Amino acid sequence: MISQTEENYLKVLYALAITHGEASVNDIGKELQIKMPTVNSMIKRLAKKNLVVYESYKPIKLTEEGKKAAALIIRKHRLTEMFLVEKMGFAWDEVHHIAEQIEHIQSPKFFAKMDEILGYPKVDPHGSPIPDVYGVMKIESYVTLKECKPGEEVTLMAVHPSSKELLKFLSQKELELGTRIMVETVEPFDDSMTVSYAGRPSEVLSSKVTSRLLVSTEEL
């Protein structure tokens, strides 16, 4: 059995491996806001359970067993977020902290039923991929809106990394997943972008926003 605290460590290790390729004790401490001796102690515990490979002064790596365990925790989190939005009417900026609590429920049958009710979704409300029951996660190769050029028309597919503040901002702008966006101009000075979508007047988005909007350049 993996404890709730251990699950939180595995999730952070998984995320750091995707974004940075590796993780140090210091990286984990910063993410979880926990002191280094406490992190060291937990990593050694995870190593004893064959969930991580740990050697002093070397990056920490998840074992195959650790990767699967972490992916299944992420699966529970993202399925929960989707259920809260699709079946309970929560806004996409309200679900993260609720899902953080529900993801620790140790009942595969509970989440299998949730998956079935939802119709086996491939992504969560923010466009992030949902791992399958084997812990396999299919990651699409999208580009950021910031990379697009004037005259391009793209489809908003995901928000990453998302935050409550960013999601609220996008809701206010009526920007949601699946929206077709036309890039009108890009300001050379600060990379701010003027876009149009959904019959609305043109909007100016900062590079801070466009760098976190993942889009598909293919017409869906």
mmCIF file of N, CA and C in Angstrom, residues 17-150:
data_model
loop_
_atom_site.group_PDB
_atom_site.id
_atom_site.type_symbol
_atom_site.label_atom_id
_atom_site.label_comp_id
_atom_site.label_asym_id
_atom_site.label_seq_id
_atom_site.Cartn_x
_atom_site.Cartn_y
_atom_site.Cartn_z
ATOM 1 N N ALA A 17 10.023 14.703 -14.108
ATOM 2 C CA ALA A 17 10.659 13.892 -15.139
ATOM 3 C C ALA A 17 10.191 14.311 -16.527
ATOM 4 N N ILE A 18 8.904 14.667 -16.656
ATOM 5 C CA ILE A 18 8.362 15.087 -17.954
ATOM 6 C C ILE A 18 8.898 16.454 -18.348
ATOM 7 N N THR A 19 8.930 17.386 -17.395
ATOM 8 C CA THR A 19 9.317 18.757 -17.728
ATOM 9 C C THR A 19 10.823 18.979 -17.744
ATOM 10 N N HIS A 20 11.566 18.279 -16.853
ATOM 11 C CA HIS A 20 13.006 18.520 -16.737
ATOM 12 C C HIS A 20 13.870 17.302 -17.060
ATOM 13 N N GLY A 21 13.239 16.151 -17.216
ATOM 14 C CA GLY A 21 14.000 14.954 -17.535
ATOM 15 C C GLY A 21 14.561 14.241 -16.311
ATOM 16 N N GLU A 22 14.680 14.943 -15.193
ATOM 17 C CA GLU A 22 15.193 14.347 -13.965
ATOM 18 C C GLU A 22 14.747 15.184 -12.776
ATOM 19 N N ALA A 23 15.029 14.675 -11.576
ATOM 20 C CA ALA A 23 14.623 15.404 -10.365
ATOM 21 C C ALA A 23 15.668 15.234 -9.283
ATOM 22 N N SER A 24 15.922 16.292 -8.549
ATOM 23 C CA SER A 24 16.827 16.241 -7.403
ATOM 24 C C SER A 24 16.018 16.374 -6.123
ATOM 25 N N VAL A 25 16.650 16.086 -5.008
ATOM 26 C CA VAL A 25 16.000 16.262 -3.707
ATOM 27 C C VAL A 25 15.576 17.718 -3.532
ATOM 28 N N ASN A 26 16.418 18.622 -3.989
ATOM 29 C CA ASN A 26 16.120 20.050 -3.890
ATOM 30 C C ASN A 26 14.884 20.418 -4.712
ATOM 31 N N ASP A 27 14.794 19.856 -5.929
ATOM 32 C CA ASP A 27 13.625 20.110 -6.796
ATOM 33 C C ASP A 27 12.334 19.667 -6.105
ATOM 34 N N ILE A 28 12.376 18.480 -5.537
ATOM 35 C CA ILE A 28 11.181 17.927 -4.880
ATOM 36 C C ILE A 28 10.802 18.777 -3.672
ATOM 37 N N GLY A 29 11.811 19.183 -2.909
ATOM 38 C CA GLY A 29 11.559 20.024 -1.737
ATOM 39 C C GLY A 29 10.883 21.332 -2.114
ATOM 40 N N LYS A 30 11.341 21.933 -3.209
ATOM 41 C CA LYS A 30 10.744 23.196 -3.662
ATOM 42 C C LYS A 30 9.296 22.999 -4.087
ATOM 43 N N GLU A 31 9.041 21.921 -4.825
ATOM 44 C CA GLU A 31 7.684 21.668 -5.313
ATOM 45 C C GLU A 31 6.701 21.414 -4.167
ATOM 46 N N LEU A 32 7.150 20.657 -3.185
ATOM 47 C CA LEU A 32 6.261 20.284 -2.082
ATOM 48 C C LEU A 32 6.385 21.214 -0.875
ATOM 49 N N GLN A 33 7.358 22.149 -0.958
ATOM 50 C CA GLN A 33 7.616 23.075 0.147
ATOM 51 C C GLN A 33 7.906 22.313 1.437
ATOM 52 N N ILE A 34 8.851 21.367 1.298
ATOM 53 C CA ILE A 34 9.255 20.519 2.415
ATOM 54 C C ILE A 34 10.779 20.593 2.557
ATOM 55 N N LYS A 35 11.277 20.526 3.782
ATOM 56 C CA LYS A 35 12.707 20.634 4.033
ATOM 57 C C LYS A 35 13.460 19.396 3.528
ATOM 58 N N MET A 36 14.733 19.627 3.149
ATOM 59 C CA MET A 36 15.553 18.592 2.519
ATOM 60 C C MET A 36 15.668 17.296 3.338
ATOM 61 N N PRO A 37 15.915 17.344 4.650
ATOM 62 C CA PRO A 37 16.034 16.083 5.405
ATOM 63 C C PRO A 37 14.767 15.230 5.325
ATOM 64 N N THR A 38 13.607 15.899 5.333
ATOM 65 C CA THR A 38 12.338 15.176 5.224
ATOM 66 C C THR A 38 12.210 14.524 3.857
ATOM 67 N N VAL A 39 12.603 15.248 2.810
ATOM 68 C CA VAL A 39 12.554 14.697 1.456
ATOM 69 C C VAL A 39 13.490 13.498 1.343
ATOM 70 N N ASN A 40 14.700 13.644 1.848
ATOM 71 C CA ASN A 40 15.672 12.542 1.805
ATOM 72 C C ASN A 40 15.121 11.282 2.456
ATOM 73 N N SER A 41 14.492 11.470 3.602
ATOM 74 C CA SER A 41 13.932 10.335 4.333
ATOM 75 C C SER A 41 12.843 9.639 3.513
ATOM 76 N N MET A 42 11.969 10.436 2.891
ATOM 77 C CA MET A 42 10.887 9.851 2.098
ATOM 78 C C MET A 42 11.425 9.152 0.844
ATOM 79 N N ILE A 43 12.415 9.738 0.191
ATOM 80 C CA ILE A 43 12.966 9.125 -1.020
ATOM 81 C C ILE A 43 13.589 7.760 -0.691
ATOM 82 N N LYS A 44 14.257 7.677 0.449
ATOM 83 C CA LYS A 44 14.835 6.398 0.870
ATOM 84 C C LYS A 44 13.729 5.362 1.116
ATOM 85 N N ARG A 45 12.602 5.827 1.665
ATOM 86 C CA ARG A 45 11.469 4.924 1.897
ATOM 87 C C ARG A 45 10.904 4.420 0.569
ATOM 88 N N LEU A 46 10.788 5.344 -0.405
ATOM 89 C CA LEU A 46 10.279 4.954 -1.723
ATOM 90 C C LEU A 46 11.240 4.006 -2.431
ATOM 91 N N ALA A 47 12.536 4.203 -2.201
ATOM 92 C CA ALA A 47 13.532 3.319 -2.802
ATOM 93 C C ALA A 47 13.405 1.900 -2.239
ATOM 94 N N LYS A 48 13.128 1.792 -0.935
ATOM 95 C CA LYS A 48 12.941 0.475 -0.321
ATOM 96 C C LYS A 48 11.729 -0.256 -0.901
ATOM 97 N N LYS A 49 10.752 0.529 -1.358
ATOM 98 C CA LYS A 49 9.550 -0.064 -1.963
ATOM 99 C C LYS A 49 9.717 -0.283 -3.464
ATOM 100 N N ASN A 50 10.937 -0.038 -3.981
ATOM 101 C CA ASN A 50 11.248 -0.198 -5.402
ATOM 102 C C ASN A 50 10.424 0.737 -6.295
ATOM 103 N N LEU A 51 10.129 1.933 -5.774
ATOM 104 C CA LEU A 51 9.383 2.913 -6.558
ATOM 105 C C LEU A 51 10.308 3.967 -7.173
ATOM 106 N N VAL A 52 11.497 4.135 -6.593
ATOM 107 C CA VAL A 52 12.485 5.062 -7.151
ATOM 108 C C VAL A 52 13.878 4.446 -7.078
ATOM 109 N N VAL A 53 14.762 4.982 -7.927
ATOM 110 C CA VAL A 53 16.183 4.636 -7.853
ATOM 111 C C VAL A 53 16.880 5.821 -7.201
ATOM 112 N N TYR A 54 17.541 5.553 -6.081
ATOM 113 C CA TYR A 54 18.159 6.654 -5.328
ATOM 114 C C TYR A 54 19.616 6.359 -5.022
ATOM 115 N N GLU A 55 20.482 7.275 -5.428
ATOM 116 C CA GLU A 55 21.900 7.241 -5.062
ATOM 117 C C GLU A 55 22.281 8.651 -4.633
ATOM 118 N N SER A 56 23.077 8.756 -3.592
ATOM 119 C CA SER A 56 23.478 10.073 -3.081
ATOM 120 C C SER A 56 24.094 10.941 -4.170
ATOM 121 N N TYR A 57 23.652 12.189 -4.196
ATOM 122 C CA TYR A 57 24.173 13.214 -5.111
ATOM 123 C C TYR A 57 23.868 12.932 -6.593
ATOM 124 N N LYS A 58 22.935 12.043 -6.850
ATOM 125 C CA LYS A 58 22.536 11.766 -8.238
ATOM 126 C C LYS A 58 21.033 12.031 -8.390
ATOM 127 N N PRO A 59 20.596 12.352 -9.629
ATOM 128 C CA PRO A 59 19.154 12.580 -9.839
ATOM 129 C C PRO A 59 18.336 11.362 -9.430
ATOM 130 N N ILE A 60 17.139 11.628 -8.948
ATOM 131 C CA ILE A 60 16.237 10.555 -8.531
ATOM 132 C C ILE A 60 15.374 10.154 -9.719
ATOM 133 N N LYS A 61 15.266 8.861 -9.930
ATOM 134 C CA LYS A 61 14.479 8.358 -11.054
ATOM 135 C C LYS A 61 13.413 7.392 -10.565
ATOM 136 N N LEU A 62 12.261 7.455 -11.208
ATOM 137 C CA LEU A 62 11.211 6.485 -10.912
ATOM 138 C C LEU A 62 11.546 5.158 -11.562
ATOM 139 N N THR A 63 11.285 4.077 -10.864
ATOM 140 C CA THR A 63 11.368 2.755 -11.477
ATOM 141 C C THR A 63 10.135 2.578 -12.370
ATOM 142 N N GLU A 64 10.099 1.496 -13.133
ATOM 143 C CA GLU A 64 8.910 1.231 -13.959
ATOM 144 C C GLU A 64 7.672 1.084 -13.076
ATOM 145 N N GLU A 65 7.847 0.442 -11.937
ATOM 146 C CA GLU A 65 6.734 0.306 -10.983
ATOM 147 C C GLU A 65 6.322 1.671 -10.457
ATOM 148 N N GLY A 66 7.300 2.522 -10.186
ATOM 149 C CA GLY A 66 7.018 3.869 -9.695
ATOM 150 C C GLY A 66 6.317 4.727 -10.726
ATOM 151 N N LYS A 67 6.737 4.596 -11.994
ATOM 152 C CA LYS A 67 6.094 5.355 -13.078
ATOM 153 C C LYS A 67 4.625 4.967 -13.215
ATOM 154 N N LYS A 68 4.365 3.665 -13.159
ATOM 155 C CA LYS A 68 2.977 3.211 -13.292
ATOM 156 C C LYS A 68 2.126 3.701 -12.125
ATOM 157 N N ALA A 69 2.675 3.608 -10.921
ATOM 158 C CA ALA A 69 1.935 4.065 -9.739
ATOM 159 C C ALA A 69 1.620 5.553 -9.846
ATOM 160 N N ALA A 70 2.613 6.346 -10.266
ATOM 161 C CA ALA A 70 2.402 7.790 -10.402
ATOM 162 C C ALA A 70 1.362 8.097 -11.472
ATOM 163 N N ALA A 71 1.451 7.399 -12.607
ATOM 164 C CA ALA A 71 0.505 7.636 -13.700
ATOM 165 C C ALA A 71 -0.922 7.291 -13.288
ATOM 166 N N LEU A 72 -1.081 6.266 -12.470
ATOM 167 C CA LEU A 72 -2.425 5.880 -12.035
ATOM 168 C C LEU A 72 -3.007 6.887 -11.042
ATOM 169 N N ILE A 73 -2.152 7.532 -10.266
ATOM 170 C CA ILE A 73 -2.623 8.611 -9.378
ATOM 171 C C ILE A 73 -3.091 9.788 -10.239
ATOM 172 N N ILE A 74 -2.298 10.117 -11.251
ATOM 173 C CA ILE A 74 -2.665 11.208 -12.170
ATOM 174 C C ILE A 74 -3.962 10.859 -12.894
ATOM 175 N N ARG A 75 -4.124 9.587 -13.248
ATOM 176 C CA ARG A 75 -5.367 9.144 -13.897
ATOM 177 C C ARG A 75 -6.573 9.442 -13.009
ATOM 178 N N LYS A 76 -6.463 9.095 -11.728
ATOM 179 C CA LYS A 76 -7.573 9.327 -10.801
ATOM 180 C C LYS A 76 -7.875 10.819 -10.672
ATOM 181 N N HIS A 77 -6.816 11.613 -10.601
ATOM 182 C CA HIS A 77 -6.986 13.067 -10.481
ATOM 183 C C HIS A 77 -7.711 13.637 -11.697
ATOM 184 N N ARG A 78 -7.264 13.276 -12.882
ATOM 185 C CA ARG A 78 -7.827 13.865 -14.100
ATOM 186 C C ARG A 78 -9.224 13.345 -14.413
ATOM 187 N N LEU A 79 -9.482 12.073 -14.100
ATOM 188 C CA LEU A 79 -10.843 11.569 -14.246
ATOM 189 C C LEU A 79 -11.790 12.323 -13.315
ATOM 190 N N THR A 80 -11.337 12.561 -12.097
ATOM 191 C CA THR A 80 -12.160 13.290 -11.126
ATOM 192 C C THR A 80 -12.454 14.699 -11.619
ATOM 193 N N GLU A 81 -11.436 15.390 -12.133
ATOM 194 C CA GLU A 81 -11.654 16.737 -12.655
ATOM 195 C C GLU A 81 -12.700 16.714 -13.775
ATOM 196 N N MET A 82 -12.599 15.729 -14.646
ATOM 197 C CA MET A 82 -13.550 15.632 -15.760
ATOM 198 C C MET A 82 -14.962 15.367 -15.238
ATOM 199 N N PHE A 83 -15.073 14.486 -14.239
ATOM 200 C CA PHE A 83 -16.387 14.171 -13.673
ATOM 201 C C PHE A 83 -17.001 15.405 -13.025
ATOM 202 N N LEU A 84 -16.205 16.153 -12.300
ATOM 203 C CA LEU A 84 -16.699 17.353 -11.627
ATOM 204 C C LEU A 84 -17.219 18.392 -12.625
ATOM 205 N N VAL A 85 -16.542 18.502 -13.758
ATOM 206 C CA VAL A 85 -16.962 19.468 -14.777
ATOM 207 C C VAL A 85 -18.154 18.950 -15.575
ATOM 208 N N GLU A 86 -18.026 17.717 -16.084
ATOM 209 C CA GLU A 86 -19.037 17.187 -17.006
ATOM 210 C C GLU A 86 -20.335 16.764 -16.318
ATOM 211 N N LYS A 87 -20.233 16.202 -15.128
ATOM 212 C CA LYS A 87 -21.420 15.635 -14.479
ATOM 213 C C LYS A 87 -21.929 16.435 -13.282
ATOM 214 N N MET A 88 -21.096 17.324 -12.740
ATOM 215 C CA MET A 88 -21.515 18.059 -11.548
ATOM 216 C C MET A 88 -21.567 19.565 -11.758
ATOM 217 N N GLY A 89 -21.171 20.021 -12.943
ATOM 218 C CA GLY A 89 -21.338 21.426 -13.275
ATOM 219 C C GLY A 89 -20.324 22.381 -12.679
ATOM 220 N N PHE A 90 -19.190 21.854 -12.202
ATOM 221 C CA PHE A 90 -18.140 22.744 -11.705
ATOM 222 C C PHE A 90 -17.438 23.429 -12.880
ATOM 223 N N ALA A 91 -16.917 24.632 -12.621
ATOM 224 C CA ALA A 91 -16.106 25.323 -13.634
ATOM 225 C C ALA A 91 -14.721 24.691 -13.657
ATOM 226 N N TRP A 92 -14.043 24.824 -14.799
ATOM 227 C CA TRP A 92 -12.732 24.173 -14.924
ATOM 228 C C TRP A 92 -11.681 24.761 -13.988
ATOM 229 N N ASP A 93 -11.912 25.943 -13.433
ATOM 230 C CA ASP A 93 -10.960 26.528 -12.489
ATOM 231 C C ASP A 93 -11.281 26.164 -11.039
ATOM 232 N N GLU A 94 -12.313 25.349 -10.814
ATOM 233 C CA GLU A 94 -12.728 25.007 -9.447
ATOM 234 C C GLU A 94 -12.336 23.591 -9.030
ATOM 235 N N VAL A 95 -11.857 22.777 -9.965
ATOM 236 C CA VAL A 95 -11.817 21.332 -9.712
ATOM 237 C C VAL A 95 -10.504 20.788 -9.164
ATOM 238 N N HIS A 96 -9.420 21.521 -9.313
ATOM 239 C CA HIS A 96 -8.108 20.951 -8.977
ATOM 240 C C HIS A 96 -8.006 20.534 -7.508
ATOM 241 N N HIS A 97 -8.363 21.425 -6.593
ATOM 242 C CA HIS A 97 -8.189 21.118 -5.168
ATOM 243 C C HIS A 97 -9.148 20.028 -4.697
ATOM 244 N N ILE A 98 -10.310 19.932 -5.311
ATOM 245 C CA ILE A 98 -11.232 18.840 -4.959
ATOM 246 C C ILE A 98 -10.644 17.517 -5.426
ATOM 247 N N ALA A 99 -10.129 17.506 -6.657
ATOM 248 C CA ALA A 99 -9.528 16.288 -7.205
ATOM 249 C C ALA A 99 -8.304 15.853 -6.404
ATOM 250 N N GLU A 100 -7.580 16.824 -5.834
ATOM 251 C CA GLU A 100 -6.408 16.503 -5.007
ATOM 252 C C GLU A 100 -6.811 15.632 -3.816
ATOM 253 N N GLN A 101 -8.018 15.819 -3.324
ATOM 254 C CA GLN A 101 -8.486 15.037 -2.183
ATOM 255 C C GLN A 101 -9.018 13.668 -2.631
ATOM 256 N N ILE A 102 -9.777 13.667 -3.732
ATOM 257 C CA ILE A 102 -10.421 12.429 -4.176
ATOM 258 C C ILE A 102 -9.432 11.443 -4.783
ATOM 259 N N GLU A 103 -8.328 11.935 -5.348
ATOM 260 C CA GLU A 103 -7.371 11.059 -6.036
ATOM 261 C C GLU A 103 -6.740 10.011 -5.121
ATOM 262 N N HIS A 104 -6.828 10.202 -3.813
ATOM 263 C CA HIS A 104 -6.190 9.267 -2.879
ATOM 264 C C HIS A 104 -7.120 8.115 -2.462
ATOM 265 N N ILE A 105 -8.336 8.102 -2.986
ATOM 266 C CA ILE A 105 -9.249 6.987 -2.692
ATOM 267 C C ILE A 105 -8.682 5.705 -3.302
ATOM 268 N N GLN A 106 -8.573 4.661 -2.482
ATOM 269 C CA GLN A 106 -7.979 3.396 -2.933
ATOM 270 C C GLN A 106 -9.077 2.427 -3.383
ATOM 271 N N SER A 107 -9.721 2.742 -4.508
ATOM 272 C CA SER A 107 -10.774 1.872 -5.024
ATOM 273 C C SER A 107 -10.764 1.914 -6.549
ATOM 274 N N PRO A 108 -10.047 1.001 -7.190
ATOM 275 C CA PRO A 108 -10.030 0.968 -8.660
ATOM 276 C C PRO A 108 -11.435 0.886 -9.263
ATOM 277 N N LYS A 109 -12.334 0.163 -8.586
ATOM 278 C CA LYS A 109 -13.700 0.012 -9.104
ATOM 279 C C LYS A 109 -14.415 1.356 -9.156
ATOM 280 N N PHE A 110 -14.173 2.203 -8.147
ATOM 281 C CA PHE A 110 -14.783 3.542 -8.084
ATOM 282 C C PHE A 110 -14.402 4.361 -9.317
ATOM 283 N N PHE A 111 -13.108 4.368 -9.643
ATOM 284 C CA PHE A 111 -12.641 5.174 -10.770
ATOM 285 C C PHE A 111 -12.964 4.527 -12.112
ATOM 286 N N ALA A 112 -13.064 3.190 -12.135
ATOM 287 C CA ALA A 112 -13.477 2.504 -13.364
ATOM 288 C C ALA A 112 -14.922 2.872 -13.704
ATOM 289 N N LYS A 113 -15.760 2.968 -12.692
ATOM 290 C CA LYS A 113 -17.162 3.358 -12.908
ATOM 291 C C LYS A 113 -17.246 4.818 -13.343
ATOM 292 N N MET A 114 -16.413 5.680 -12.753
ATOM 293 C CA MET A 114 -16.367 7.083 -13.148
ATOM 294 C C MET A 114 -15.967 7.209 -14.625
ATOM 295 N N ASP A 115 -14.960 6.421 -15.014
ATOM 296 C CA ASP A 115 -14.485 6.415 -16.403
ATOM 297 C C ASP A 115 -15.615 5.980 -17.346
ATOM 298 N N GLU A 116 -16.337 4.943 -16.953
ATOM 299 C CA GLU A 116 -17.438 4.420 -17.768
ATOM 300 C C GLU A 116 -18.556 5.460 -17.919
ATOM 301 N N ILE A 117 -18.931 6.099 -16.829
ATOM 302 C CA ILE A 117 -19.993 7.113 -16.859
ATOM 303 C C ILE A 117 -19.619 8.270 -17.792
ATOM 304 N N LEU A 118 -18.331 8.611 -17.797
ATOM 305 C CA LEU A 118 -17.847 9.731 -18.623
ATOM 306 C C LEU A 118 -17.687 9.348 -20.096
ATOM 307 N N GLY A 119 -17.748 8.029 -20.384
ATOM 308 C CA GLY A 119 -17.570 7.604 -21.768
ATOM 309 C C GLY A 119 -16.109 7.460 -22.159
ATOM 310 N N TYR A 120 -15.255 7.157 -21.181
ATOM 311 C CA TYR A 120 -13.826 6.900 -21.386
ATOM 312 C C TYR A 120 -13.097 8.071 -22.060
ATOM 313 N N PRO A 121 -13.078 9.219 -21.410
ATOM 314 C CA PRO A 121 -12.424 10.401 -21.992
ATOM 315 C C PRO A 121 -10.915 10.215 -22.092
ATOM 316 N N LYS A 122 -10.311 10.858 -23.086
ATOM 317 C CA LYS A 122 -8.866 10.779 -23.295
ATOM 318 C C LYS A 122 -8.123 11.938 -22.629
ATOM 319 N N VAL A 123 -8.846 13.044 -22.369
ATOM 320 C CA VAL A 123 -8.215 14.214 -21.755
ATOM 321 C C VAL A 123 -9.102 14.757 -20.637
ATOM 322 N N ASP A 124 -8.490 15.547 -19.748
ATOM 323 C CA ASP A 124 -9.243 16.181 -18.667
ATOM 324 C C ASP A 124 -9.789 17.533 -19.130
ATOM 325 N N PRO A 125 -10.466 18.296 -18.261
ATOM 326 C CA PRO A 125 -11.073 19.562 -18.713
ATOM 327 C C PRO A 125 -10.071 20.599 -19.201
ATOM 328 N N HIS A 126 -8.784 20.406 -18.887
ATOM 329 C CA HIS A 126 -7.756 21.374 -19.301
ATOM 330 C C HIS A 126 -6.968 20.871 -20.507
ATOM 331 N N GLY A 127 -7.397 19.712 -21.055
ATOM 332 C CA GLY A 127 -6.745 19.159 -22.235
ATOM 333 C C GLY A 127 -5.572 18.251 -21.935
ATOM 334 N N SER A 128 -5.278 18.010 -20.654
ATOM 335 C CA SER A 128 -4.169 17.127 -20.294
ATOM 336 C C SER A 128 -4.586 15.669 -20.486
ATOM 337 N N PRO A 129 -3.688 14.829 -21.011
ATOM 338 C CA PRO A 129 -4.052 13.430 -21.282
ATOM 339 C C PRO A 129 -4.321 12.639 -20.012
ATOM 340 N N ILE A 130 -5.308 11.747 -20.075
ATOM 341 C CA ILE A 130 -5.639 10.868 -18.955
ATOM 342 C C ILE A 130 -4.970 9.524 -19.196
ATOM 343 N N PRO A 131 -4.073 9.077 -18.312
ATOM 344 C CA PRO A 131 -3.452 7.755 -18.483
ATOM 345 C C PRO A 131 -4.510 6.660 -18.505
ATOM 346 N N ASP A 132 -4.223 5.561 -19.222
ATOM 347 C CA ASP A 132 -5.175 4.451 -19.246
ATOM 348 C C ASP A 132 -5.005 3.591 -17.989
ATOM 349 N N VAL A 133 -5.741 2.499 -17.913
ATOM 350 C CA VAL A 133 -5.743 1.662 -16.706
ATOM 351 C C VAL A 133 -4.396 0.985 -16.473
ATOM 352 N N TYR A 134 -3.531 0.989 -17.486
ATOM 353 C CA TYR A 134 -2.199 0.395 -17.343
ATOM 354 C C TYR A 134 -1.137 1.461 -17.020
ATOM 355 N N GLY A 135 -1.570 2.711 -16.893
ATOM 356 C CA GLY A 135 -0.640 3.785 -16.587
ATOM 357 C C GLY A 135 0.057 4.353 -17.806
ATOM 358 N N VAL A 136 -0.455 4.035 -18.987
ATOM 359 C CA VAL A 136 0.140 4.549 -20.222
ATOM 360 C C VAL A 136 -0.520 5.876 -20.572
ATOM 361 N N MET A 137 0.295 6.897 -20.798
ATOM 362 C CA MET A 137 -0.220 8.225 -21.118
ATOM 363 C C MET A 137 0.222 8.629 -22.524
ATOM 364 N N LYS A 138 -0.742 8.923 -23.374
ATOM 365 C CA LYS A 138 -0.433 9.369 -24.735
ATOM 366 C C LYS A 138 -0.344 10.895 -24.742
ATOM 367 N N ILE A 139 0.830 11.412 -25.064
ATOM 368 C CA ILE A 139 1.044 12.858 -25.069
ATOM 369 C C ILE A 139 1.080 13.362 -26.508
ATOM 370 N N GLU A 140 0.157 14.262 -26.830
ATOM 371 C CA GLU A 140 0.092 14.823 -28.177
ATOM 372 C C GLU A 140 1.169 15.891 -28.357
ATOM 373 N N SER A 141 1.619 16.057 -29.587
ATOM 374 C CA SER A 141 2.677 17.045 -29.873
ATOM 375 C C SER A 141 2.058 18.348 -30.382
ATOM 376 N N TYR A 142 1.515 19.126 -29.457
ATOM 377 C CA TYR A 142 0.956 20.424 -29.803
ATOM 378 C C TYR A 142 2.052 21.486 -29.763
ATOM 379 N N VAL A 143 1.743 22.660 -30.286
ATOM 380 C CA VAL A 143 2.647 23.808 -30.172
ATOM 381 C C VAL A 143 1.954 24.848 -29.302
ATOM 382 N N THR A 144 2.718 25.803 -28.797
ATOM 383 C CA THR A 144 2.104 26.883 -28.039
ATOM 384 C C THR A 144 1.566 27.932 -29.004
ATOM 385 N N LEU A 145 0.549 28.645 -28.575
ATOM 386 C CA LEU A 145 0.012 29.723 -29.398
ATOM 387 C C LEU A 145 1.103 30.766 -29.659
ATOM 388 N N LYS A 146 1.999 30.929 -28.703
ATOM 389 C CA LYS A 146 3.084 31.909 -28.845
ATOM 390 C C LYS A 146 3.959 31.637 -30.064
ATOM 391 N N GLU A 147 4.050 30.373 -30.470
ATOM 392 C CA GLU A 147 4.888 29.994 -31.605
ATOM 393 C C GLU A 147 4.235 30.276 -32.954
ATOM 394 N N CYS A 148 2.961 30.606 -32.944
ATOM 395 C CA CYS A 148 2.224 30.769 -34.197
ATOM 396 C C CYS A 148 2.471 32.147 -34.819
ATOM 397 N N LYS A 149 2.236 32.224 -36.121
ATOM 398 C CA LYS A 149 2.507 33.437 -36.895
ATOM 399 C C LYS A 149 1.196 34.095 -37.345
ATOM 400 N N PRO A 150 1.243 35.403 -37.638
ATOM 401 C CA PRO A 150 0.047 36.084 -38.158
ATOM 402 C C PRO A 150 -0.488 35.365 -39.398
#
